[in-house]
XYZ file of C-alpha atoms in Angstrom:
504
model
C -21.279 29.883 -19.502
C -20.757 33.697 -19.171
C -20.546 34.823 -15.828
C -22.134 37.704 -14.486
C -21.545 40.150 -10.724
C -23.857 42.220 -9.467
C -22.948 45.355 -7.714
C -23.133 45.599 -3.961
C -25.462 47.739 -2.141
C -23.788 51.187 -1.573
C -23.723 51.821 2.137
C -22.236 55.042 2.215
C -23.941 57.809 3.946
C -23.157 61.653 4.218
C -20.614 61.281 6.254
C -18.294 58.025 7.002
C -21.632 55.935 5.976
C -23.946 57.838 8.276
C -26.969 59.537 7.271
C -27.792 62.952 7.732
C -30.906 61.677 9.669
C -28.749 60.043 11.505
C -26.484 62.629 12.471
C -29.027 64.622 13.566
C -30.609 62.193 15.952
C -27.062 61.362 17.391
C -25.946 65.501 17.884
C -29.272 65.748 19.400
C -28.493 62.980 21.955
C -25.444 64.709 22.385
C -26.715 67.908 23.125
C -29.365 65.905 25.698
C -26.544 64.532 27.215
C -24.840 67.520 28.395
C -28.204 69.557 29.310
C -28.367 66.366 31.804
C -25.193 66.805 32.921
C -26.326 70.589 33.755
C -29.666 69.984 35.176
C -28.274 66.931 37.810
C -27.080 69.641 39.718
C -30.326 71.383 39.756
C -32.683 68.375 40.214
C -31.542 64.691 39.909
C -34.824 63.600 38.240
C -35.048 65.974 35.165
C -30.685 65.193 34.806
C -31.730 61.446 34.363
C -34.845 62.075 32.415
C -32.288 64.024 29.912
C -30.107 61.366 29.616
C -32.609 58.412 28.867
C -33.532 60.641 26.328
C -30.451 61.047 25.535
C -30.197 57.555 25.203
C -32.917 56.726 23.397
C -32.032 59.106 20.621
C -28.395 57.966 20.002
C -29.938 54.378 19.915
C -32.436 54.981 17.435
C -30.145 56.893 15.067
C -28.076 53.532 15.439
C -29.902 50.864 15.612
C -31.301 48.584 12.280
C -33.837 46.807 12.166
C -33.725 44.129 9.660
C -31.730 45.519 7.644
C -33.342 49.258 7.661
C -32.380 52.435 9.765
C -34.709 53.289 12.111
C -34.669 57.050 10.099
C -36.385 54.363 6.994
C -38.642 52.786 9.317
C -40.279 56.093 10.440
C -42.047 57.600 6.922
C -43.410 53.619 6.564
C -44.860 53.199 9.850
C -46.265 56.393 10.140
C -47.827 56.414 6.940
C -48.897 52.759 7.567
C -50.371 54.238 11.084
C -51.944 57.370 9.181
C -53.626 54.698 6.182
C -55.215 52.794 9.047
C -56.265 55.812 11.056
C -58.527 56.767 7.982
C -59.521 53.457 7.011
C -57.514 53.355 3.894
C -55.958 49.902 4.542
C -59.159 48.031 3.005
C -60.645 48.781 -0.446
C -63.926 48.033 -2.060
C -64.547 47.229 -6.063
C -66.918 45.686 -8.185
C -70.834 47.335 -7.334
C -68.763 49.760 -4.741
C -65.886 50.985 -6.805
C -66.119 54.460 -7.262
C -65.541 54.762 -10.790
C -68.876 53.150 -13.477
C -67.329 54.456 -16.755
C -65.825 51.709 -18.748
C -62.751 53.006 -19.310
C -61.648 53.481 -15.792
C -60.033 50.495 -13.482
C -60.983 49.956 -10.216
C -57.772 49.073 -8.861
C -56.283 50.222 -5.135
C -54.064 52.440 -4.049
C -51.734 54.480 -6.490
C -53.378 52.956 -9.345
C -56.111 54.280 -8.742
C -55.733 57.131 -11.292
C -55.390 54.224 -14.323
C -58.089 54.350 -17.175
C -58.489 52.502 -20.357
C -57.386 54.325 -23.131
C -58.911 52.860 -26.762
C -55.924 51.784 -29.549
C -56.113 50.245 -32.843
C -53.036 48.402 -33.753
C -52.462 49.461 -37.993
C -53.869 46.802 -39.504
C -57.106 48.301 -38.135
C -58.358 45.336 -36.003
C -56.482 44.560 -33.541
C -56.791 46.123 -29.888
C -53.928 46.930 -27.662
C -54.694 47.964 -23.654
C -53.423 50.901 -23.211
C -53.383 52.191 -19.250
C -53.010 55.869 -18.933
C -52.487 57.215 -15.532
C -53.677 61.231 -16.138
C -52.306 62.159 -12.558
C -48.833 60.335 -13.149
C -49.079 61.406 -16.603
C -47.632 57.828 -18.303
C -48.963 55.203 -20.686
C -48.036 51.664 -19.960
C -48.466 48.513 -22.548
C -47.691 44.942 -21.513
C -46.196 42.767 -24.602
C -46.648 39.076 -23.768
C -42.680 36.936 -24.452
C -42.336 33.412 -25.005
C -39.432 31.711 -23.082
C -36.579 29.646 -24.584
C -34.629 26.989 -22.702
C -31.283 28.649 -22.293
C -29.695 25.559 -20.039
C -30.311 22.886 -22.646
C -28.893 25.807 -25.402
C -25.132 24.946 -26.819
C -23.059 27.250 -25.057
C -22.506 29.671 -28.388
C -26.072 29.894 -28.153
C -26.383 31.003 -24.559
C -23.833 33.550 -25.425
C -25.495 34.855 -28.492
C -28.689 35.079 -26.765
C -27.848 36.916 -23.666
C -25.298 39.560 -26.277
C -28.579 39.946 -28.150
C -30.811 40.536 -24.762
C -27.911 42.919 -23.679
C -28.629 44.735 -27.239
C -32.225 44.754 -26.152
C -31.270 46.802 -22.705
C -28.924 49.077 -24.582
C -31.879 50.161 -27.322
C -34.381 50.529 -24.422
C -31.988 52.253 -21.899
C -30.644 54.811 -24.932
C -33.191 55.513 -28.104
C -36.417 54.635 -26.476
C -35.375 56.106 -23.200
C -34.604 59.766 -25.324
C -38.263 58.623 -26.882
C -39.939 59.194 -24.005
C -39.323 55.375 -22.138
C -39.116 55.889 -18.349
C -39.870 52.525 -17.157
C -39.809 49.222 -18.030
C -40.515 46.042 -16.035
C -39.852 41.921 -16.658
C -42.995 40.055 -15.067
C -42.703 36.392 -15.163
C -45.544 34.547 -13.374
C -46.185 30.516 -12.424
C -49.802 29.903 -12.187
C -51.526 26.937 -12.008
C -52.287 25.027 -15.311
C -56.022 24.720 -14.814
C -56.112 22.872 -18.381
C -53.348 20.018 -17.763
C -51.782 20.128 -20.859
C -50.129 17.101 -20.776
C -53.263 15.594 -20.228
C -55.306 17.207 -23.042
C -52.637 15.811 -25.064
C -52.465 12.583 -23.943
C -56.623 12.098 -24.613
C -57.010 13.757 -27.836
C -54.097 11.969 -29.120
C -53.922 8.623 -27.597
C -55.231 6.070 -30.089
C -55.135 2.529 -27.959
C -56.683 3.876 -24.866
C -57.242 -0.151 -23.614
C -53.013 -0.606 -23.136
C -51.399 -0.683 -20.101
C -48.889 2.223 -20.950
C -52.190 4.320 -21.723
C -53.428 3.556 -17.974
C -49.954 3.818 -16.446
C -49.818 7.661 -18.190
C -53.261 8.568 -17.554
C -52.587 8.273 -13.815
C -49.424 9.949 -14.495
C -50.504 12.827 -15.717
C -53.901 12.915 -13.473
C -51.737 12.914 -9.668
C -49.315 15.818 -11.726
C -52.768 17.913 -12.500
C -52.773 19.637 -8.982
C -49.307 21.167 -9.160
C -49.212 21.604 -13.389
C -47.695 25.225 -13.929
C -47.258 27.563 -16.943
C -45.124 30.325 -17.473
C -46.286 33.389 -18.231
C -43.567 36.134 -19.204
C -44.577 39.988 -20.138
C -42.163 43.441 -21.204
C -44.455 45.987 -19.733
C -43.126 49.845 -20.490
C -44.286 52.865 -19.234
C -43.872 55.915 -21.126
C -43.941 60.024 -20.258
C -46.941 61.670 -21.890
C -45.428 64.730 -21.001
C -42.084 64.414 -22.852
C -44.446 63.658 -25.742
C -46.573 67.010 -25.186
C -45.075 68.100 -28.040
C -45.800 65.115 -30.515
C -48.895 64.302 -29.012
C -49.868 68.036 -29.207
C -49.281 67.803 -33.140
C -50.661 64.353 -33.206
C -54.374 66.326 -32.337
C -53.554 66.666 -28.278
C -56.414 63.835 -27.878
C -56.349 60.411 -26.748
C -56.492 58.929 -30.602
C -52.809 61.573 -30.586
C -51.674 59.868 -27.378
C -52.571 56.318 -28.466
C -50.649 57.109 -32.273
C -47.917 58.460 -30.610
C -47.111 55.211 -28.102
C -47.920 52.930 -31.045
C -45.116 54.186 -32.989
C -43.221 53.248 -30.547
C -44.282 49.833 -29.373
C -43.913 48.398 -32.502
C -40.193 49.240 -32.582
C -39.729 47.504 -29.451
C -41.665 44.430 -30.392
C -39.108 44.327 -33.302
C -36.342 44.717 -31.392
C -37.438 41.772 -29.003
C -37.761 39.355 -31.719
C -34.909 40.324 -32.588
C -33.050 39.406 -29.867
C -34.341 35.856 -30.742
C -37.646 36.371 -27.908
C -41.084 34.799 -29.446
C -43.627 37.392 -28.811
C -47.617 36.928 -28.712
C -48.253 40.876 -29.405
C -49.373 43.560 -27.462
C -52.124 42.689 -24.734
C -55.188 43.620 -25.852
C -57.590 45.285 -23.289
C -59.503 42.274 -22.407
C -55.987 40.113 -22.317
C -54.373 43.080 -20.374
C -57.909 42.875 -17.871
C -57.307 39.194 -17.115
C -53.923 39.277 -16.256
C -54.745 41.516 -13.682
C -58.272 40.191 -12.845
C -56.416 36.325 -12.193
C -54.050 38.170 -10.102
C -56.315 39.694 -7.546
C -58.414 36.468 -7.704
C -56.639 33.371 -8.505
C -60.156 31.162 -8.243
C -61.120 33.554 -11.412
C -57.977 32.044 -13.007
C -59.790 28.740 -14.513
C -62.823 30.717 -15.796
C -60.275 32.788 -17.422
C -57.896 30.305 -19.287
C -61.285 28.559 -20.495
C -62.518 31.670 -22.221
C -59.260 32.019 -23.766
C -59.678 28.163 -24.701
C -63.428 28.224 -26.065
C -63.837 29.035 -29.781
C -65.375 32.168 -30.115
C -68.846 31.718 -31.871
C -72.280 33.138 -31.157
C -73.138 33.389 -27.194
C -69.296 33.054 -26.507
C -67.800 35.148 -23.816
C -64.483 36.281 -25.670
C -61.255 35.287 -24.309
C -59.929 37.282 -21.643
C -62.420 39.818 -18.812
C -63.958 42.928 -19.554
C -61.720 46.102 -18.944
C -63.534 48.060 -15.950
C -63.811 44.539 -14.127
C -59.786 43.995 -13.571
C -59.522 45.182 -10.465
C -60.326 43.452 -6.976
C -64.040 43.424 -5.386
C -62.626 43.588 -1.945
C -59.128 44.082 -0.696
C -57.147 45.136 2.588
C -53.726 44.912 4.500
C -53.610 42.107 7.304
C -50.694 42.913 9.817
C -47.927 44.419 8.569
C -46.730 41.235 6.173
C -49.967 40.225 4.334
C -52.023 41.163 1.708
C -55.418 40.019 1.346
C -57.256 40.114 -1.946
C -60.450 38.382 -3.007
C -59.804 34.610 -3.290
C -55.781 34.969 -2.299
C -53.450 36.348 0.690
C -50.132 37.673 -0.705
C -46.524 38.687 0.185
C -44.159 40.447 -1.130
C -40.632 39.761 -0.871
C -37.698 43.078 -2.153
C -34.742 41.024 -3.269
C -32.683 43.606 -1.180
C -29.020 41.982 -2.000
C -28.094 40.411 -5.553
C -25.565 37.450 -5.540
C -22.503 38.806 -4.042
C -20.433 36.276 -6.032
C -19.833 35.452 -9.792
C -23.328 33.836 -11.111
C -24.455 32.464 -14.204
C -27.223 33.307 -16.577
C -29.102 31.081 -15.070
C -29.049 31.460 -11.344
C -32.856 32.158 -10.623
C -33.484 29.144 -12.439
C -34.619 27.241 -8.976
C -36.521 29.894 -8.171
C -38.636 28.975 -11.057
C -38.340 25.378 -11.494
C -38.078 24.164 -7.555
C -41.182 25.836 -6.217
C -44.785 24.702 -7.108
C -46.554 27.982 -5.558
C -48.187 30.538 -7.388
C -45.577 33.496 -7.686
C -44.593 36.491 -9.762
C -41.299 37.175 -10.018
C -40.553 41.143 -11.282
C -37.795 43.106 -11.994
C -38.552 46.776 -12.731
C -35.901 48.965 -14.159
C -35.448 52.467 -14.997
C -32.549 54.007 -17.141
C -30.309 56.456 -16.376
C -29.807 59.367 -18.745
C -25.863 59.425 -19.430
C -25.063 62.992 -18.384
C -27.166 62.047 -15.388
C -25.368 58.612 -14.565
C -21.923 60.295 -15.634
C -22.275 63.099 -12.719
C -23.552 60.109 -10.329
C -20.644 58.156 -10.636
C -18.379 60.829 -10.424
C -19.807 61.908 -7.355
C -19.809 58.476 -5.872
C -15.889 58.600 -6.795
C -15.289 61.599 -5.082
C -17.333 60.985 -2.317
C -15.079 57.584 -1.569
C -12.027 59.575 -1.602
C -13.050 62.060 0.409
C -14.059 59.123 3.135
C -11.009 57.002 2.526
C -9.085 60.643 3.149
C -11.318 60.960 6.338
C -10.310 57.551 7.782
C -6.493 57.950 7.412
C -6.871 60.692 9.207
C -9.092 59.209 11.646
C -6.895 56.397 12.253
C -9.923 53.922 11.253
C -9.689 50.664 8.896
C -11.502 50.225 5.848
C -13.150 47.246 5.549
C -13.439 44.493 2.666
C -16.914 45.544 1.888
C -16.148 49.332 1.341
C -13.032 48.174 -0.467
C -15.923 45.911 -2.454
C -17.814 49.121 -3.153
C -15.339 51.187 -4.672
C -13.775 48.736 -7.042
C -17.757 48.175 -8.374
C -18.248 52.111 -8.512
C -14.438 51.553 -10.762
C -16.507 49.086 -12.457
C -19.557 51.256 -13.416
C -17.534 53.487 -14.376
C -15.524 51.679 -17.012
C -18.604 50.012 -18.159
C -20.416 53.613 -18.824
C -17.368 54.475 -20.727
C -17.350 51.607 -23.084
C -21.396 52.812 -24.181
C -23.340 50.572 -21.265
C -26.770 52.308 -19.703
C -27.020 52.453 -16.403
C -30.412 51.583 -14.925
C -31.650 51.366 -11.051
C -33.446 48.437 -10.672
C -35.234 46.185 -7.718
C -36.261 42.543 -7.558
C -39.774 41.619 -5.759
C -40.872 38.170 -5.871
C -44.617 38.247 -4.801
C -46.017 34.947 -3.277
C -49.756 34.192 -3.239
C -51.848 31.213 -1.898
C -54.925 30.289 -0.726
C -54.672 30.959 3.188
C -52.443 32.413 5.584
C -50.830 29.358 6.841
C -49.805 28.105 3.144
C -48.980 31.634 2.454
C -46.314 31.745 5.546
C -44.973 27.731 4.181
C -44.412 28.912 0.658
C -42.809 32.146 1.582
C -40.451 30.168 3.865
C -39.860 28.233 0.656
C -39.137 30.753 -1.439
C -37.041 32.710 0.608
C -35.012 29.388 1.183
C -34.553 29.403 -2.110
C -33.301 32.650 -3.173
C -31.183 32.532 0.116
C -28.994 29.630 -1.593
C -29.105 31.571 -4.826
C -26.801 34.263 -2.555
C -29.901 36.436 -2.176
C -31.009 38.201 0.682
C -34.976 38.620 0.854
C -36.701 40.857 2.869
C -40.707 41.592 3.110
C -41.658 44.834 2.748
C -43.716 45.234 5.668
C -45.881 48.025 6.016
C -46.176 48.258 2.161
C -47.189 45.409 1.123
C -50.663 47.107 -0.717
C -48.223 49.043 -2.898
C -45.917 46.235 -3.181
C -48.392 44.089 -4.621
C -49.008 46.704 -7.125
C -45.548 46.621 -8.164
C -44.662 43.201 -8.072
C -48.006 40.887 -8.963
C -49.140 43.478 -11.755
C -47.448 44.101 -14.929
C -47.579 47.493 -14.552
C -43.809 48.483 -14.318
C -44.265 50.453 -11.016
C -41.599 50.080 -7.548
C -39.406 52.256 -7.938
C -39.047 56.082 -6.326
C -38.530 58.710 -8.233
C -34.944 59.852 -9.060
C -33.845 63.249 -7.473
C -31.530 65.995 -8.365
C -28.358 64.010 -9.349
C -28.649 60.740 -7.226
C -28.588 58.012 -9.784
């Protein structure tokens, strides 16, 4: 099987890997050295005052704690401090949400500023959800995927397949990206299979139900009910209303122009996915779109859910799937600075903050999917790189090696195996952009959710186990874990920051 190498985490700074931040907090200790130095002839007490502070300042621009700078640390704790100052750190839905109108959400947070916005598929029936943030100024669609079992696959196959997939990254990353595409996001979710397949099957389909082999698989299949899973997999993409001002503006310039616009383009997409050899269960509709998110913020809902979905529709049926305004949480809030508590579930969020560091294969997060029996989401949010963009980024990264290898010699000081590491990737990158590859940044959160606390903290431990022997490192994003949930339970395509000036 095709073998794949993910780029290692660029730890260059400004200046021989330091941060400007950085800098500054060591000249500053510097400069509190020597004013000590002064004043201990003066008075002996404001000389050692200066140099704890001294001290303290050259150890914080230093120090890391797991795996941040203390510089990193600051903006989260302080806005973490600031949320809970003003009472931000818990949220209230349902009866106290502030928004009645149906076609608002009453979600947390930044996604706050979501809102329904109506689409008709062109066969004229058929709904598609449509979330349009107005302050953000993007529309995001979710398109539910159907998995394929790539180990079992001949090994032509695997390698078709994943050529095909790489098409599929190439289309999004170049003509959908120049179409208005900013984001796109890979949600895969394990819930529980409140249903038991296998055991639907087995009594609507059994015919001697007096046998032995009968009783022997009915108890089978009744002990595997509690941990039953099914995969859910969905292509959410966000696009930039306001690089389509100008066909939305001769579209009409109203939502019915906004929603024509996006549907153009999301049925390209959806063509280009089955293409690629992905079943596809079409675009979710709002209701669909509302459950997804509903189950999320309250797995108990998740059973009354999947048996509206399984009901035939008739007369005094609630359809399949929850209405719109209701997909957010009725009561939410941070707990510590690791949890996130939501309704019926407690949640963590894990950033995947180092990819393998050696050669993997296709299907290297496979244990992460087969070997736990938690409920998890597991989401990998991308955004491309324009190529003039990633061109000057990579060049810059090029130069700015040289200049530090050029630095060192002088210096006298070694390079080491992992800067060596770094360069021949950014030589990699860089031959890879030539031969027509996007570029795309990218992050990793796997969000774990149970039922209390204590199983939270015992299937965290698990998963982290597991991604640890998949040559992962896993880190929780503490302090942000309300966001994080946002970004890595929801289909929403969200977690990453904005790109600025040139940095790619």
């Amino acid at each position: 099987m095709t073998k794949f190498e993910f780029p290692p985490r660029s730890s260059r700074g400004a200046v021989l890997g330091f941060t400007w931040s950085q800098i500054f907090m060591v000249v500053a200790g510097l400069i509190c050295a020597v004013a000590g130095l002064n004043l201990l002839m003066i008075n002996k007490a404001a000389g050692a005052g200066m140099f704890a502070l001294a001290f303290l300042l050259i150890t914080l621009g230093l120090l890391r704690i797991k795996g941040r700078r203390i510089t990193e640390w600051a903006p989260v704790v302080i806005a973490a401090l600031v949320q809970r100052g003003a009472r931000q750190h818990e949220y209230r839905g349902g009866p106290y949400g502030a928004n009645a109108a149906g076609e608002h959400l009453d979600l947390p947070g930044p996604a706050a500023g979501y809102r329904w916005l109506p689409a008709v598929a062109a066969d004229g029936t058929t709904e598609i959800g449509l979330l349009h943030h107005r302050r953000e100024k993007t529309v995001t669609a979710a398109l539910l995927c159907y998995g394929t079992n790539l180990i079992l696959a001949d090994r032509d196959v695997q390698t078709q397949r994943l050529t095909d997939w790489a098409q599929v990254l190439n289309i999004l990353g170049s003509e959908y990206a120049d179409a208005g595409l900013v984001r796109w996001s890979v949600t895969a979710r394990a819930v529980p299979d409140s249903g038991n397949r296998a055991q639907r099957f087995l009594i609507h389909r059994a015919v001697d139900t007096g046998s032995a082999a009968y009783q022997s698989l009915a108890e089978l299949t009744a002990a595997a009910a509690p941990t039953a899973q099914r995969h859910e997999i969905f292509l959410s993409v966000v696009f930039d209303a306001a690089k389509l001002s100008g066909e939305i503006a001769d579209a009409g310039g109203t939502d019915t122009g906004i929603a024509k616009v996006i549907l153009d383009r999301l049925s390209g997409i959806e063509a280009a996915v089955s293409e690629a050899g992905v079943a596809t269960g079409g675009w979710l509709s709002p209701r669909a779109y509302a459950g997804v998110i509903r189950s999320q913020f309250d797995p108990d809902d998740q059973e009354v859910v999947d048996l509206r979905g399984s009901t035939p529709p008739g007369a005094g049926r609630t359809p399949a799937g929850v209405t719109p305004r209701l997909a957010g949480p009725v009561a939410a809030r941070t707990l510590g600075w690791n949890t996130y508590q939501h309704d019926s579930g407690f949640s963590r969020t894990l950033w995947v903050a180092q990819m393998p560091r050696q050669q993997v294969p296709a299907t290297w997060l496979t244990p992460l999917y087969m070997r736990t029996t938690c409920r998890r989401t597991v989401t990998l949010v991308a955004q491309p790189v324009p190529a003039q963009l990633a061109a000057l980024a990579t060049r810059r990264d090029k130069v700015a090696r040289a200049g530090d290898a050029i630095t060192k010699r002088k210096m006298r000081l070694v390079q080491t195996a992992a800067e060596q590491e770094e360069a021949r990737a950014i030589e990699q990158i860089d031959v890879e952009q030539a031969h027509g590859h996007v570029r795309y940044r990218y992050a990793l959160l796997v969000t774990v959710t149970a039922a209390s606390e204590i199983d939270l903290d015992r299937d965290v431990r698990a998963v982290k186990r597991i991604l640890s022997r998949s040559g992962c490192e896993a880190v929780s994003l503490a302090g942000e874990q309300d966001q994080a949930f946002l970004a890595g339970a929801l289909p929403l395509a969200r977690g990453l920051k904005p790109m600025r000036g040139w940095a790619a």
